[in-house]
GROMACS .gro file of C-alpha atoms in nm:
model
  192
    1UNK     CA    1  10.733  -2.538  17.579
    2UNK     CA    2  11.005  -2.689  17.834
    3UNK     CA    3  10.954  -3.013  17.929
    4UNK     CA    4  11.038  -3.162  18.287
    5UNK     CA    5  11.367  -3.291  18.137
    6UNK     CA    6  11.479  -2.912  18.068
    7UNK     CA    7  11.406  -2.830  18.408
    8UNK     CA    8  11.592  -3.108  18.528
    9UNK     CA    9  11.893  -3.042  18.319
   10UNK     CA   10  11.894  -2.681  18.428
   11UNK     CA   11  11.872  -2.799  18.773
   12UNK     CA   12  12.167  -2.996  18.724
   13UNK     CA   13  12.355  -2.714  18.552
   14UNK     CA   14  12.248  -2.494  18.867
   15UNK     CA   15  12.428  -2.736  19.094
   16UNK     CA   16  12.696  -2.847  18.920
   17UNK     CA   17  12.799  -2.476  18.806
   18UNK     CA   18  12.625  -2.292  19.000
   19UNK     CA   19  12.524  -2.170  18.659
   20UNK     CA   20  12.307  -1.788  18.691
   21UNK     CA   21  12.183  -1.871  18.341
   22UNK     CA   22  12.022  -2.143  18.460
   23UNK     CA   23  11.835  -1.977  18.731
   24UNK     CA   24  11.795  -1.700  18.528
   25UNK     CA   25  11.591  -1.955  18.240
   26UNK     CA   26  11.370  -2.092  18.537
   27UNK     CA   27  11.331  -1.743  18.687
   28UNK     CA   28  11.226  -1.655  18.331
   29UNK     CA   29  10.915  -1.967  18.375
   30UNK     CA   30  10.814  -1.913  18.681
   31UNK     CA   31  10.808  -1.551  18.752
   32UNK     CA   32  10.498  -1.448  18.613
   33UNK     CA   33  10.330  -1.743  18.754
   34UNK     CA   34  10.453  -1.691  19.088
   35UNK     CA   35  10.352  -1.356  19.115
   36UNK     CA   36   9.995  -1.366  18.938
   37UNK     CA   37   9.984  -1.669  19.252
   38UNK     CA   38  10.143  -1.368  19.528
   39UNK     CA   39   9.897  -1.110  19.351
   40UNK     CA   40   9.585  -1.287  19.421
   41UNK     CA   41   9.710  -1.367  19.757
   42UNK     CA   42   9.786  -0.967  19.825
   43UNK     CA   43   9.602  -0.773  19.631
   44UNK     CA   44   9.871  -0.544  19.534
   45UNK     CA   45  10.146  -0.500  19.273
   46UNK     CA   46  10.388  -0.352  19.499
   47UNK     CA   47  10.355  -0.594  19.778
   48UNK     CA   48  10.332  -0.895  19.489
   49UNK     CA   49  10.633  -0.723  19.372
   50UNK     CA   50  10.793  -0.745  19.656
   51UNK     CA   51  10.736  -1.142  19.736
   52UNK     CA   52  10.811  -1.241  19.426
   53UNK     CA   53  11.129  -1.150  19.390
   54UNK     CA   54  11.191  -1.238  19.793
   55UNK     CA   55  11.094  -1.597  19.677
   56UNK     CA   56  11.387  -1.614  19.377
   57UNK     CA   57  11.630  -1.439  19.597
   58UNK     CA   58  11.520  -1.738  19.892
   59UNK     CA   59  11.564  -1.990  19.602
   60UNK     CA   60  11.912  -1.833  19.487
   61UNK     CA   61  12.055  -1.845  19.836
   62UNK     CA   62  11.897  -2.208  19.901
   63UNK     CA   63  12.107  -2.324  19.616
   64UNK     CA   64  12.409  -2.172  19.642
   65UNK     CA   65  12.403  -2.276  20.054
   66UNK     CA   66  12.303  -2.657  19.966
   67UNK     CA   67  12.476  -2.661  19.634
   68UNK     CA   68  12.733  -2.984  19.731
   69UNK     CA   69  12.461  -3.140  19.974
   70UNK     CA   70  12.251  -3.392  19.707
   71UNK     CA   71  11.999  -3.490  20.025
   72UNK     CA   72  11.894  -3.111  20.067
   73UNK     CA   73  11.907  -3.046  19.634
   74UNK     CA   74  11.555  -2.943  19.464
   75UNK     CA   75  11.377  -3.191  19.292
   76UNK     CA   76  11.054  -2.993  19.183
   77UNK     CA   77  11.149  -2.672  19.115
   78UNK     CA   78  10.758  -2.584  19.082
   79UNK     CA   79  10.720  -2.770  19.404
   80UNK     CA   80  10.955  -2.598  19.540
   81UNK     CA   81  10.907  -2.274  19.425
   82UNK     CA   82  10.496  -2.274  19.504
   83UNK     CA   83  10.579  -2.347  19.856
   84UNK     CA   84  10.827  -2.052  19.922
   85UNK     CA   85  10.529  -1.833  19.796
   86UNK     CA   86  10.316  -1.960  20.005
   87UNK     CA   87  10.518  -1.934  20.303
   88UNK     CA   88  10.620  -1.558  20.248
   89UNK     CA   89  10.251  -1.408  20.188
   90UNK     CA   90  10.180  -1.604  20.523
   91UNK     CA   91  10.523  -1.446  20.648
   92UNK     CA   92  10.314  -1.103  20.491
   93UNK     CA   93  10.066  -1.142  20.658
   94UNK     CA   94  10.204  -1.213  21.021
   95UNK     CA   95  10.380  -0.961  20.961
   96UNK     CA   96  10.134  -0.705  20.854
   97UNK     CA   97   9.860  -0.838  21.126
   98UNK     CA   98   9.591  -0.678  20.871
   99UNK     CA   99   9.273  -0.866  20.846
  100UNK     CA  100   9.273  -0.760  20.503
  101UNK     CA  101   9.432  -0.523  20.251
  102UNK     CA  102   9.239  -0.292  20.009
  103UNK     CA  103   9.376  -0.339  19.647
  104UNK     CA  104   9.567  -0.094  19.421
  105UNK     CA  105   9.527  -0.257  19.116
  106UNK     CA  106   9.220  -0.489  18.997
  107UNK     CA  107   9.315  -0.776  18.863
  108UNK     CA  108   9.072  -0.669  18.539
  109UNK     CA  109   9.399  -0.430  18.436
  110UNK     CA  110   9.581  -0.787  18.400
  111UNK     CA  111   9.308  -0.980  18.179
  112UNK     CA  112   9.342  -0.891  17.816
  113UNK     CA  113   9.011  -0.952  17.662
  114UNK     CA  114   8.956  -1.060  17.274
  115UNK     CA  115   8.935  -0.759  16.995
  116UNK     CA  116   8.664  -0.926  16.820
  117UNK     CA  117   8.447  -0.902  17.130
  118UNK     CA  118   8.182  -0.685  17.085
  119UNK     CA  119   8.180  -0.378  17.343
  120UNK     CA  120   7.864  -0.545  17.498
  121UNK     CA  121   8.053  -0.847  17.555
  122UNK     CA  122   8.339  -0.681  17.722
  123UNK     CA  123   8.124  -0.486  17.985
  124UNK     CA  124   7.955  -0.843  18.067
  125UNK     CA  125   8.278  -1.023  18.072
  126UNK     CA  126   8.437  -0.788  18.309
  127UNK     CA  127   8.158  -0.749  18.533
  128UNK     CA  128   8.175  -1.142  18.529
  129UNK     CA  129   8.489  -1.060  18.625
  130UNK     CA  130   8.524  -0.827  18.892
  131UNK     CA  131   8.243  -1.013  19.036
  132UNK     CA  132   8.399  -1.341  19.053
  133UNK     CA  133   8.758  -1.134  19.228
  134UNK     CA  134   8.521  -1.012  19.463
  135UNK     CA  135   8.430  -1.292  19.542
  136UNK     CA  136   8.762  -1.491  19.559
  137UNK     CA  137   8.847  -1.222  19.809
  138UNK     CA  138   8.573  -1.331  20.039
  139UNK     CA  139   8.672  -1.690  20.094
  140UNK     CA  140   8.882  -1.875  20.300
  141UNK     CA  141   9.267  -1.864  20.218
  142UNK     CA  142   9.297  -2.209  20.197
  143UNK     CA  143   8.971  -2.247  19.956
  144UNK     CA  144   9.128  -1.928  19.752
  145UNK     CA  145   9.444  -2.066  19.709
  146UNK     CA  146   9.325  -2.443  19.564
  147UNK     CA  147   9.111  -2.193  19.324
  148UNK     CA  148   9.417  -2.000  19.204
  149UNK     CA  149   9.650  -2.272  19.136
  150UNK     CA  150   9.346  -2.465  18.964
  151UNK     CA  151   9.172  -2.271  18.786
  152UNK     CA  152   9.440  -1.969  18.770
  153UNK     CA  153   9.730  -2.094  18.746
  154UNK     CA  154   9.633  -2.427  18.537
  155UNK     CA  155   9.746  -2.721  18.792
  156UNK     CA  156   9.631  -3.078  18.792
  157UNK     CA  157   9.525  -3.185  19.089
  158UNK     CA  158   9.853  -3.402  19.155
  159UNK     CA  159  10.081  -3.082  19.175
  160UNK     CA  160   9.878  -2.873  19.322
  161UNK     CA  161   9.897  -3.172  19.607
  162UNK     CA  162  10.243  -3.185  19.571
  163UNK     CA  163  10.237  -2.791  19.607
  164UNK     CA  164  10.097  -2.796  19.915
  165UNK     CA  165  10.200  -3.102  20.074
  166UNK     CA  166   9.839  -3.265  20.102
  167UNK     CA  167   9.702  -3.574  19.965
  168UNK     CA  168   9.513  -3.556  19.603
  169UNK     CA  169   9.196  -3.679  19.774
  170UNK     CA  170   9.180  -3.387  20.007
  171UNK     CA  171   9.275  -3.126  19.709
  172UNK     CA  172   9.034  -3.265  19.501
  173UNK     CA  173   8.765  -3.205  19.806
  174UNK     CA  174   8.901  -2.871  19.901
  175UNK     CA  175   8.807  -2.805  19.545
  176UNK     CA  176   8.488  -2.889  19.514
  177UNK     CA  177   8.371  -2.706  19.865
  178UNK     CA  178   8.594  -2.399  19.721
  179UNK     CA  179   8.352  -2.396  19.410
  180UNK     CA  180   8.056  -2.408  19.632
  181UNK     CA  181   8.212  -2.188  19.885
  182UNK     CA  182   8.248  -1.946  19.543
  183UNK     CA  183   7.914  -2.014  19.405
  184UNK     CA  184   7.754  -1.908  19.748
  185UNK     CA  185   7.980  -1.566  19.793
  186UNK     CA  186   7.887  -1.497  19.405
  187UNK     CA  187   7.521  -1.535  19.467
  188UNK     CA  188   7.578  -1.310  19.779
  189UNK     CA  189   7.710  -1.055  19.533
  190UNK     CA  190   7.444  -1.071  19.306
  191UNK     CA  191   7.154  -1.052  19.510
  192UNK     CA  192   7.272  -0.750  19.695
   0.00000   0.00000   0.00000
């Protein structure tokens, strides 16, 4: 696994050289995690698609413009990187002036579950599943987004507050109303 001194030093390469194999490497890391992030956001492969690669092309042309300023350089690439995604689905979504967007794919097509499971435990898991995306859906964006990078996307609390600009107190409550927030739209589900 990289460690934050990798990213650093390809950071450093990226500025210094203006090195595409080093954007290319961090590309390679955070691709798939920004887009699963876009995806839930969206709904959609195409559109996820789409944002994802509008975010690295953003990043690209951020670096290459601020390149010899050191005040306007990236120092948390993640950081960074989360917050451009963040900012173009909301760009998406002015955009698009949808209250919300049916979705082409589930996300049940991106979850691969364990062979030994028995075929019993599959059909539970991804009714679980589907359940709990329905769910997601039906929540706030800002309570669906702390759930993502938490429990999705694996963040500590600490960068998912540097993510989002907001104190770790007030991520750490937006997460615990998100869970209830989720517990009450799942037993909404269920007792339909």
């Amino acid at each position: 696994m990289q460690t934050p001194w990798h990213e650093k030093l390809l950071l450093y390469r990226l500025y210094r050289d203006r090195d595409p194999d080093a954007f290319g490497e961090l590309y390679d890391r955070y691709a798939p995690k920004i887009y699963r992030y876009v995806y839930f956001k969206v709904s959609t492969t195409t559109e996820a698609e789409d944002l994802t690669a509008e975010v690295f092309l953003k990043t690209w042309e951020y670096v290459q413009r601020h390149a010899d300023n050191p005040e306007k350089r990236i120092e948390n690439f993640r950081a960074f990187i989360y917050r451009l995604a963040k900012n173009a689905v909301v760009d998406h979504y002015r955009q698009r002036r949808e209250a919300s967007i049916l979705a082409e794919d589930s996300v049940l097509e991106k979850v691969s579950m364990p062979e030994e499971m028995s075929a019993v435990a599959k059909v539970t898991l991804a009714s679980d599943m589907a359940t709990v995306e329905i769910a997601l859906k039906g929540l706030k964006d800002e309570y669906r987004e702390l759930l993502i990078l938490k429990y999705i996307e694996g963040y500590a609390t600490h960068e998912i507050a540097k993510i989002l600009e907001k104190q770790k107190g007030a991520v750490r409550v937006g997460i615990h109303r998100a869970l209830a927030a989720l517990r009450e739209e799942i037993e909404k589900i269920e007792n339909k």
